[in-house]
Each structure stands twice: as structure tokens, then as C-alpha cells.
Amino acid sequence: MISFLGMLIQMIAMVLGGLFVFRVWLQYFRVLPPFEVARIFVQVTQPWISMCQTILMGARWKPMTASVLGLLIFTICVTILQWALRHPLSVEGVSAIALLVLISLVRWWAWGLMLCLLLESLMSWVGPSPKSRWISAANAPLLRPLRRVIPLFGQFDLSPLIVFIVLNIFSNLLSDWFEHILSVGIV
């Protein structure tokens, strides 16, 4: 029962955490998605961010700050919940929980970027459209440095594939490390 509950919490946290990370990424690079997509991000993440903003900071802070703080508090809550399902809460576990929070944030960032790369690849098969330009704009900061180094292979741009493979390997290593720390209980 506990393992099923832990898996369910991890899956929900991965989806919501990915949305939070993607919202912060879009806000940081000032990428405006189409209205339909933006509405999904706002409807899912805004209640949590508004609550964090109201309770902790008042309503005077910038949206970017509120999104980052909401993401951080969400990650801490989920990690403590995952830890509490396997270990008793104690002072000794604080360093492991802090490391797990950091690993979760980086994992969610990698998963969100892989999803963006996949969406851009799928949309490139359909052809350019005004609604798909925001995905290219979101991926541009990640792909631009690599595109300077790696030439086109015929008409194919291999930089998204290379970034996807590197992010996937990195994400798998972090996932293994996360599970090891969570199961063993020590850093």
C-alpha cells in the first residue's frame, strides 16, 4: 500500500512539478505561449502560487518570484511526504531531504525540457505555425549554443536529439540517485 501511495505521489508531483518548472522557464525567458496553453498552466498552478504569495509574501511581489517560491515550497512538501512514507521524520533526515529537494528540482527541469524538445520535434513535422513558435522560443536558450558548434546534417538539425539524449541520461542518473537516497535514508 505504501509503495503504491509513494508511486502515486511521485507521479502527481512529477506532472505538477513539471508544470511549475515550465511556468518559471517561460516567465524567465519571457516566452508567451498561445492563450489555450497559457490557460492550462495558469489554471493548474495559479491556486498554489496565489496561496504561497498571499501567505508568505503578500500580494505585492512579482509573478516570477511567486512562481519560484511556489515551486520551491511544493517541492519541499512533496519531498517531506515521500520521506515520511519510508522513514520517521527526524533531525538527521533534514540533510537528505534538502538534497532530495535539489535533485527533484533538477529532475523536473530536465523532464520539462525533454517534453519541450519532443513537442518542438513533433510540431516541426506538421510545419511552422504561429501557435508553435512559442515552443521554439522556449527551446532556443538551450539549443542556441549547441547549434553554433554542430553543423546541420543535410537539412536535419541534430542539436535537439543530442540535448534530448544528454538530458535523458542526466535525468536517469538523478532518478537512480534520488531512489537510493530515499530508500537508504542517508546522504
PDB file of C-alpha atoms in Angstrom:
ATOM      1  CA  MET A   1       0.000   0.000   0.000  1.00  0.00           C
ATOM      2  CA  ILE A   2       2.776   2.429   0.911  1.00  0.00           C
ATOM      3  CA  SER A   3       4.726   1.726  -2.270  1.00  0.00           C
ATOM      4  CA  PHE A   4       1.603   2.324  -4.381  1.00  0.00           C
ATOM      5  CA  LEU A   5       0.907   5.558  -2.494  1.00  0.00           C
ATOM      6  CA  GLY A   6       4.523   6.633  -2.914  1.00  0.00           C
ATOM      7  CA  MET A   7       4.378   5.922  -6.649  1.00  0.00           C
ATOM      8  CA  LEU A   8       1.106   7.851  -6.969  1.00  0.00           C
ATOM      9  CA  ILE A   9       2.545  10.832  -5.082  1.00  0.00           C
ATOM     10  CA  GLN A  10       5.663  10.759  -7.252  1.00  0.00           C
ATOM     11  CA  MET A  11       3.640  10.688 -10.496  1.00  0.00           C
ATOM     12  CA  ILE A  12       1.375  13.562  -9.442  1.00  0.00           C
ATOM     13  CA  ALA A  13       4.377  15.522  -8.187  1.00  0.00           C
ATOM     14  CA  MET A  14       6.224  14.932 -11.455  1.00  0.00           C
ATOM     15  CA  VAL A  15       3.353  16.323 -13.541  1.00  0.00           C
ATOM     16  CA  LEU A  16       2.657  19.308 -11.278  1.00  0.00           C
ATOM     17  CA  GLY A  17       6.356  19.950 -10.687  1.00  0.00           C
ATOM     18  CA  GLY A  18       6.951  19.874 -14.427  1.00  0.00           C
ATOM     19  CA  LEU A  19       4.188  22.446 -14.930  1.00  0.00           C
ATOM     20  CA  PHE A  20       5.673  24.666 -12.221  1.00  0.00           C
ATOM     21  CA  VAL A  21       9.164  24.408 -13.719  1.00  0.00           C
ATOM     22  CA  PHE A  22       7.841  25.071 -17.217  1.00  0.00           C
ATOM     23  CA  ARG A  23       5.942  28.128 -15.949  1.00  0.00           C
ATOM     24  CA  VAL A  24       9.108  29.509 -14.330  1.00  0.00           C
ATOM     25  CA  TRP A  25      11.119  28.754 -17.510  1.00  0.00           C
ATOM     26  CA  LEU A  26       8.600  30.604 -19.703  1.00  0.00           C
ATOM     27  CA  GLN A  27       8.447  33.553 -17.306  1.00  0.00           C
ATOM     28  CA  TYR A  28      12.227  33.790 -17.064  1.00  0.00           C
ATOM     29  CA  PHE A  29      12.741  33.873 -20.835  1.00  0.00           C
ATOM     30  CA  ARG A  30       9.571  35.962 -21.353  1.00  0.00           C
ATOM     31  CA  VAL A  31       8.021  33.474 -23.762  1.00  0.00           C
ATOM     32  CA  LEU A  32       4.295  33.939 -24.260  1.00  0.00           C
ATOM     33  CA  PRO A  33       2.504  30.702 -25.172  1.00  0.00           C
ATOM     34  CA  PRO A  34      -0.804  30.754 -27.058  1.00  0.00           C
ATOM     35  CA  PHE A  35      -3.818  31.570 -24.933  1.00  0.00           C
ATOM     36  CA  GLU A  36      -5.074  27.962 -24.744  1.00  0.00           C
ATOM     37  CA  VAL A  37      -1.744  26.650 -23.459  1.00  0.00           C
ATOM     38  CA  ALA A  38      -1.250  29.547 -21.054  1.00  0.00           C
ATOM     39  CA  ARG A  39      -4.705  28.971 -19.605  1.00  0.00           C
ATOM     40  CA  ILE A  40      -3.794  25.362 -18.748  1.00  0.00           C
ATOM     41  CA  PHE A  41      -0.612  26.434 -16.912  1.00  0.00           C
ATOM     42  CA  VAL A  42      -2.437  29.153 -15.032  1.00  0.00           C
ATOM     43  CA  GLN A  43      -5.443  27.015 -14.081  1.00  0.00           C
ATOM     44  CA  VAL A  44      -3.273  24.231 -12.707  1.00  0.00           C
ATOM     45  CA  THR A  45      -0.532  26.219 -10.975  1.00  0.00           C
ATOM     46  CA  GLN A  46      -2.134  29.538 -10.037  1.00  0.00           C
ATOM     47  CA  PRO A  47      -4.097  28.390  -6.942  1.00  0.00           C
ATOM     48  CA  TRP A  48      -0.918  27.087  -5.303  1.00  0.00           C
ATOM     49  CA  ILE A  49       1.133  30.119  -6.315  1.00  0.00           C
ATOM     50  CA  SER A  50      -1.583  32.529  -5.124  1.00  0.00           C
ATOM     51  CA  MET A  51      -1.765  30.769  -1.771  1.00  0.00           C
ATOM     52  CA  CYS A  52       2.023  30.939  -1.333  1.00  0.00           C
ATOM     53  CA  GLN A  53       2.071  34.554  -2.430  1.00  0.00           C
ATOM     54  CA  THR A  54      -0.714  35.553  -0.033  1.00  0.00           C
ATOM     55  CA  ILE A  55       0.525  33.626   2.988  1.00  0.00           C
ATOM     56  CA  LEU A  56       4.245  34.281   2.716  1.00  0.00           C
ATOM     57  CA  MET A  57       4.769  37.483   0.820  1.00  0.00           C
ATOM     58  CA  GLY A  58       1.560  39.418   0.469  1.00  0.00           C
ATOM     59  CA  ALA A  59       0.250  40.256  -2.996  1.00  0.00           C
ATOM     60  CA  ARG A  60       2.928  42.846  -3.812  1.00  0.00           C
ATOM     61  CA  TRP A  61       5.605  40.584  -5.289  1.00  0.00           C
ATOM     62  CA  LYS A  62       6.396  39.919  -8.917  1.00  0.00           C
ATOM     63  CA  PRO A  63       4.839  36.851 -10.594  1.00  0.00           C
ATOM     64  CA  MET A  64       8.267  35.337 -11.306  1.00  0.00           C
ATOM     65  CA  THR A  65       9.224  35.458  -7.617  1.00  0.00           C
ATOM     66  CA  ALA A  66       5.891  33.939  -6.616  1.00  0.00           C
ATOM     67  CA  SER A  67       6.301  31.138  -9.178  1.00  0.00           C
ATOM     68  CA  VAL A  68       9.815  30.256  -7.982  1.00  0.00           C
ATOM     69  CA  LEU A  69       8.725  30.331  -4.346  1.00  0.00           C
ATOM     70  CA  GLY A  70       5.619  28.258  -5.127  1.00  0.00           C
ATOM     71  CA  LEU A  71       7.784  25.692  -6.928  1.00  0.00           C
ATOM     72  CA  LEU A  72      10.234  25.516  -4.037  1.00  0.00           C
ATOM     73  CA  ILE A  73       7.517  25.110  -1.376  1.00  0.00           C
ATOM     74  CA  PHE A  74       5.721  22.499  -3.482  1.00  0.00           C
ATOM     75  CA  THR A  75       8.966  20.541  -3.891  1.00  0.00           C
ATOM     76  CA  ILE A  76       9.716  20.673  -0.167  1.00  0.00           C
ATOM     77  CA  CYS A  77       6.196  19.477   0.735  1.00  0.00           C
ATOM     78  CA  VAL A  78       6.272  16.595  -1.738  1.00  0.00           C
ATOM     79  CA  THR A  79       9.762  15.514  -0.674  1.00  0.00           C
ATOM     80  CA  ILE A  80       8.850  15.536   3.024  1.00  0.00           C
ATOM     81  CA  LEU A  81       5.754  13.477   2.220  1.00  0.00           C
ATOM     82  CA  GLN A  82       7.801  10.960   0.217  1.00  0.00           C
ATOM     83  CA  TRP A  83      10.374  10.781   3.005  1.00  0.00           C
ATOM     84  CA  ALA A  84       7.713  10.321   5.699  1.00  0.00           C
ATOM     85  CA  LEU A  85       6.261   7.328   3.844  1.00  0.00           C
ATOM     86  CA  ARG A  86       9.573   5.458   4.206  1.00  0.00           C
ATOM     87  CA  HIS A  87      11.337   6.908   7.256  1.00  0.00           C
ATOM     88  CA  PRO A  88      10.398   8.572  10.533  1.00  0.00           C
ATOM     89  CA  LEU A  89      10.815  12.332  10.458  1.00  0.00           C
ATOM     90  CA  SER A  90      13.897  13.324  12.426  1.00  0.00           C
ATOM     91  CA  VAL A  91      16.589  15.952  12.533  1.00  0.00           C
ATOM     92  CA  GLU A  92      19.049  13.518  10.925  1.00  0.00           C
ATOM     93  CA  GLY A  93      16.867  13.334   7.814  1.00  0.00           C
ATOM     94  CA  VAL A  94      16.972  17.069   7.123  1.00  0.00           C
ATOM     95  CA  SER A  95      20.158  16.925   5.058  1.00  0.00           C
ATOM     96  CA  ALA A  96      18.797  14.023   2.996  1.00  0.00           C
ATOM     97  CA  ILE A  97      15.509  15.874   2.449  1.00  0.00           C
ATOM     98  CA  ALA A  98      17.375  19.018   1.370  1.00  0.00           C
ATOM     99  CA  LEU A  99      19.395  17.009  -1.150  1.00  0.00           C
ATOM    100  CA  LEU A 100      16.233  15.261  -2.388  1.00  0.00           C
ATOM    101  CA  VAL A 101      14.568  18.657  -2.918  1.00  0.00           C
ATOM    102  CA  LEU A 102      17.501  19.813  -5.035  1.00  0.00           C
ATOM    103  CA  ILE A 103      17.516  16.569  -7.038  1.00  0.00           C
ATOM    104  CA  SER A 104      13.750  16.833  -7.603  1.00  0.00           C
ATOM    105  CA  LEU A 105      14.027  20.374  -8.922  1.00  0.00           C
ATOM    106  CA  VAL A 106      16.779  19.424 -11.376  1.00  0.00           C
ATOM    107  CA  ARG A 107      14.942  16.258 -12.462  1.00  0.00           C
ATOM    108  CA  TRP A 108      11.712  18.162 -13.108  1.00  0.00           C
ATOM    109  CA  TRP A 109      13.654  20.776 -15.066  1.00  0.00           C
ATOM    110  CA  ALA A 110      15.223  18.061 -17.237  1.00  0.00           C
ATOM    111  CA  TRP A 111      11.855  16.350 -17.812  1.00  0.00           C
ATOM    112  CA  GLY A 112      10.215  19.654 -18.735  1.00  0.00           C
ATOM    113  CA  LEU A 113      12.951  20.461 -21.233  1.00  0.00           C
ATOM    114  CA  MET A 114      12.730  16.984 -22.756  1.00  0.00           C
ATOM    115  CA  LEU A 115       8.984  17.469 -23.170  1.00  0.00           C
ATOM    116  CA  CYS A 116       9.577  20.836 -24.886  1.00  0.00           C
ATOM    117  CA  LEU A 117      12.109  19.269 -27.240  1.00  0.00           C
ATOM    118  CA  LEU A 118       9.695  16.464 -28.056  1.00  0.00           C
ATOM    119  CA  LEU A 119       6.858  18.921 -28.703  1.00  0.00           C
ATOM    120  CA  GLU A 120       9.036  21.016 -30.970  1.00  0.00           C
ATOM    121  CA  SER A 121      10.106  17.927 -32.909  1.00  0.00           C
ATOM    122  CA  LEU A 122       6.516  16.781 -33.364  1.00  0.00           C
ATOM    123  CA  MET A 123       5.363  20.260 -34.400  1.00  0.00           C
ATOM    124  CA  SER A 124       8.196  20.536 -36.925  1.00  0.00           C
ATOM    125  CA  TRP A 125       6.706  17.589 -38.853  1.00  0.00           C
ATOM    126  CA  VAL A 126       3.400  19.428 -39.210  1.00  0.00           C
ATOM    127  CA  GLY A 127       5.029  22.626 -40.378  1.00  0.00           C
ATOM    128  CA  PRO A 128       5.540  26.050 -38.874  1.00  0.00           C
ATOM    129  CA  SER A 129       2.535  27.810 -37.451  1.00  0.00           C
ATOM    130  CA  PRO A 130       2.107  30.901 -35.280  1.00  0.00           C
ATOM    131  CA  LYS A 131       0.962  28.694 -32.391  1.00  0.00           C
ATOM    132  CA  SER A 132       4.095  26.542 -32.482  1.00  0.00           C
ATOM    133  CA  ARG A 133       6.635  29.380 -32.412  1.00  0.00           C
ATOM    134  CA  TRP A 134       6.479  29.674 -28.630  1.00  0.00           C
ATOM    135  CA  ILE A 135       7.904  26.153 -28.227  1.00  0.00           C
ATOM    136  CA  SER A 136      10.848  27.082 -30.448  1.00  0.00           C
ATOM    137  CA  ALA A 137      11.326  30.243 -28.407  1.00  0.00           C
ATOM    138  CA  ALA A 138      11.266  28.222 -25.173  1.00  0.00           C
ATOM    139  CA  ASN A 139      13.886  25.792 -26.516  1.00  0.00           C
ATOM    140  CA  ALA A 140      16.108  28.434 -28.108  1.00  0.00           C
ATOM    141  CA  PRO A 141      18.199  29.242 -24.978  1.00  0.00           C
ATOM    142  CA  LEU A 142      19.034  25.561 -24.632  1.00  0.00           C
ATOM    143  CA  LEU A 143      19.725  24.793 -28.298  1.00  0.00           C
ATOM    144  CA  ARG A 144      21.436  28.005 -29.444  1.00  0.00           C
ATOM    145  CA  PRO A 145      24.916  27.234 -28.026  1.00  0.00           C
ATOM    146  CA  LEU A 146      24.872  23.722 -29.455  1.00  0.00           C
ATOM    147  CA  ARG A 147      23.681  24.880 -32.880  1.00  0.00           C
ATOM    148  CA  ARG A 148      26.776  27.084 -33.136  1.00  0.00           C
ATOM    149  CA  VAL A 149      29.034  24.046 -32.718  1.00  0.00           C
ATOM    150  CA  ILE A 150      27.155  21.250 -34.509  1.00  0.00           C
ATOM    151  CA  PRO A 151      26.561  21.824 -38.230  1.00  0.00           C
ATOM    152  CA  LEU A 152      23.400  20.732 -39.995  1.00  0.00           C
ATOM    153  CA  PHE A 153      23.396  17.147 -41.223  1.00  0.00           C
ATOM    154  CA  GLY A 154      21.883  17.693 -44.658  1.00  0.00           C
ATOM    155  CA  GLN A 155      18.718  19.546 -43.747  1.00  0.00           C
ATOM    156  CA  PHE A 156      18.453  17.963 -40.322  1.00  0.00           C
ATOM    157  CA  ASP A 157      19.309  19.749 -37.109  1.00  0.00           C
ATOM    158  CA  LEU A 158      20.748  17.163 -34.732  1.00  0.00           C
ATOM    159  CA  SER A 159      21.111  19.501 -31.743  1.00  0.00           C
ATOM    160  CA  PRO A 160      17.631  18.728 -30.267  1.00  0.00           C
ATOM    161  CA  LEU A 161      18.383  14.999 -30.431  1.00  0.00           C
ATOM    162  CA  ILE A 162      21.754  15.421 -28.742  1.00  0.00           C
ATOM    163  CA  VAL A 163      20.299  17.629 -25.995  1.00  0.00           C
ATOM    164  CA  PHE A 164      17.433  15.146 -25.502  1.00  0.00           C
ATOM    165  CA  ILE A 165      19.832  12.209 -25.116  1.00  0.00           C
ATOM    166  CA  VAL A 166      22.072  14.112 -22.682  1.00  0.00           C
ATOM    167  CA  LEU A 167      19.063  15.259 -20.620  1.00  0.00           C
ATOM    168  CA  ASN A 168      17.670  11.726 -20.583  1.00  0.00           C
ATOM    169  CA  ILE A 169      20.938  10.240 -19.320  1.00  0.00           C
ATOM    170  CA  PHE A 170      21.254  13.019 -16.740  1.00  0.00           C
ATOM    171  CA  SER A 171      17.646  12.529 -15.618  1.00  0.00           C
ATOM    172  CA  ASN A 172      18.083   8.759 -15.266  1.00  0.00           C
ATOM    173  CA  LEU A 173      21.218   9.216 -13.163  1.00  0.00           C
ATOM    174  CA  LEU A 174      19.393  11.690 -10.928  1.00  0.00           C
ATOM    175  CA  SER A 175      16.389   9.361 -10.624  1.00  0.00           C
ATOM    176  CA  ASP A 176      18.626   6.484  -9.521  1.00  0.00           C
ATOM    177  CA  TRP A 177      20.371   8.722  -7.006  1.00  0.00           C
ATOM    178  CA  PHE A 178      17.002  10.024  -5.740  1.00  0.00           C
ATOM    179  CA  GLU A 179      15.664   6.482  -5.215  1.00  0.00           C
ATOM    180  CA  HIS A 180      18.878   5.395  -3.500  1.00  0.00           C
ATOM    181  CA  ILE A 181      18.787   8.282  -1.035  1.00  0.00           C
ATOM    182  CA  LEU A 182      15.067   7.823  -0.442  1.00  0.00           C
ATOM    183  CA  SER A 183      15.380   4.077   0.177  1.00  0.00           C
ATOM    184  CA  VAL A 184      18.571   4.072   2.247  1.00  0.00           C
ATOM    185  CA  GLY A 185      17.794   7.230   4.180  1.00  0.00           C
ATOM    186  CA  ILE A 186      21.313   8.643   4.358  1.00  0.00           C
ATOM    187  CA  VAL A 187      23.292  11.020   2.199  1.00  0.00           C
TER     188      VAL A 187
END
